[in-house]
């Protein structure tokens, strides 16, 4: 298990959410 990977996943999810909000 790598905490760094988990953080990266969270960042990716946040970025995707932000992009979706901008599209809407």
mmCIF file of C-alpha atoms in Angstrom:
data_model
loop_
_atom_site.group_PDB
_atom_site.id
_atom_site.type_symbol
_atom_site.label_atom_id
_atom_site.label_comp_id
_atom_site.label_asym_id
_atom_site.label_seq_id
_atom_site.Cartn_x
_atom_site.Cartn_y
_atom_site.Cartn_z
ATOM 1 C CA UNK A 1 0.000 0.000 0.000
ATOM 2 C CA UNK A 2 1.384 3.427 -0.915
ATOM 3 C CA UNK A 3 -0.097 6.570 0.676
ATOM 4 C CA UNK A 4 1.302 8.612 -2.204
ATOM 5 C CA UNK A 5 -0.767 6.627 -4.706
ATOM 6 C CA UNK A 6 -3.867 7.215 -2.610
ATOM 7 C CA UNK A 7 -3.221 10.957 -2.553
ATOM 8 C CA UNK A 8 -2.749 10.980 -6.307
ATOM 9 C CA UNK A 9 -6.070 9.182 -6.752
ATOM 10 C CA UNK A 10 -7.818 11.765 -4.576
ATOM 11 C CA UNK A 11 -6.277 14.593 -6.596
ATOM 12 C CA UNK A 12 -7.390 12.984 -9.839
ATOM 13 C CA UNK A 13 -10.942 12.596 -8.537
ATOM 14 C CA UNK A 14 -11.032 16.232 -7.433
ATOM 15 C CA UNK A 15 -9.712 17.397 -10.808
ATOM 16 C CA UNK A 16 -12.333 15.331 -12.644
ATOM 17 C CA UNK A 17 -15.082 16.758 -10.428
ATOM 18 C CA UNK A 18 -13.842 20.305 -11.040
ATOM 19 C CA UNK A 19 -13.739 19.739 -14.808
ATOM 20 C CA UNK A 20 -17.271 18.350 -14.737
ATOM 21 C CA UNK A 21 -18.533 21.360 -12.765
ATOM 22 C CA UNK A 22 -16.885 23.714 -15.265
ATOM 23 C CA UNK A 23 -18.563 21.855 -18.145
ATOM 24 C CA UNK A 24 -21.942 22.210 -16.436
#
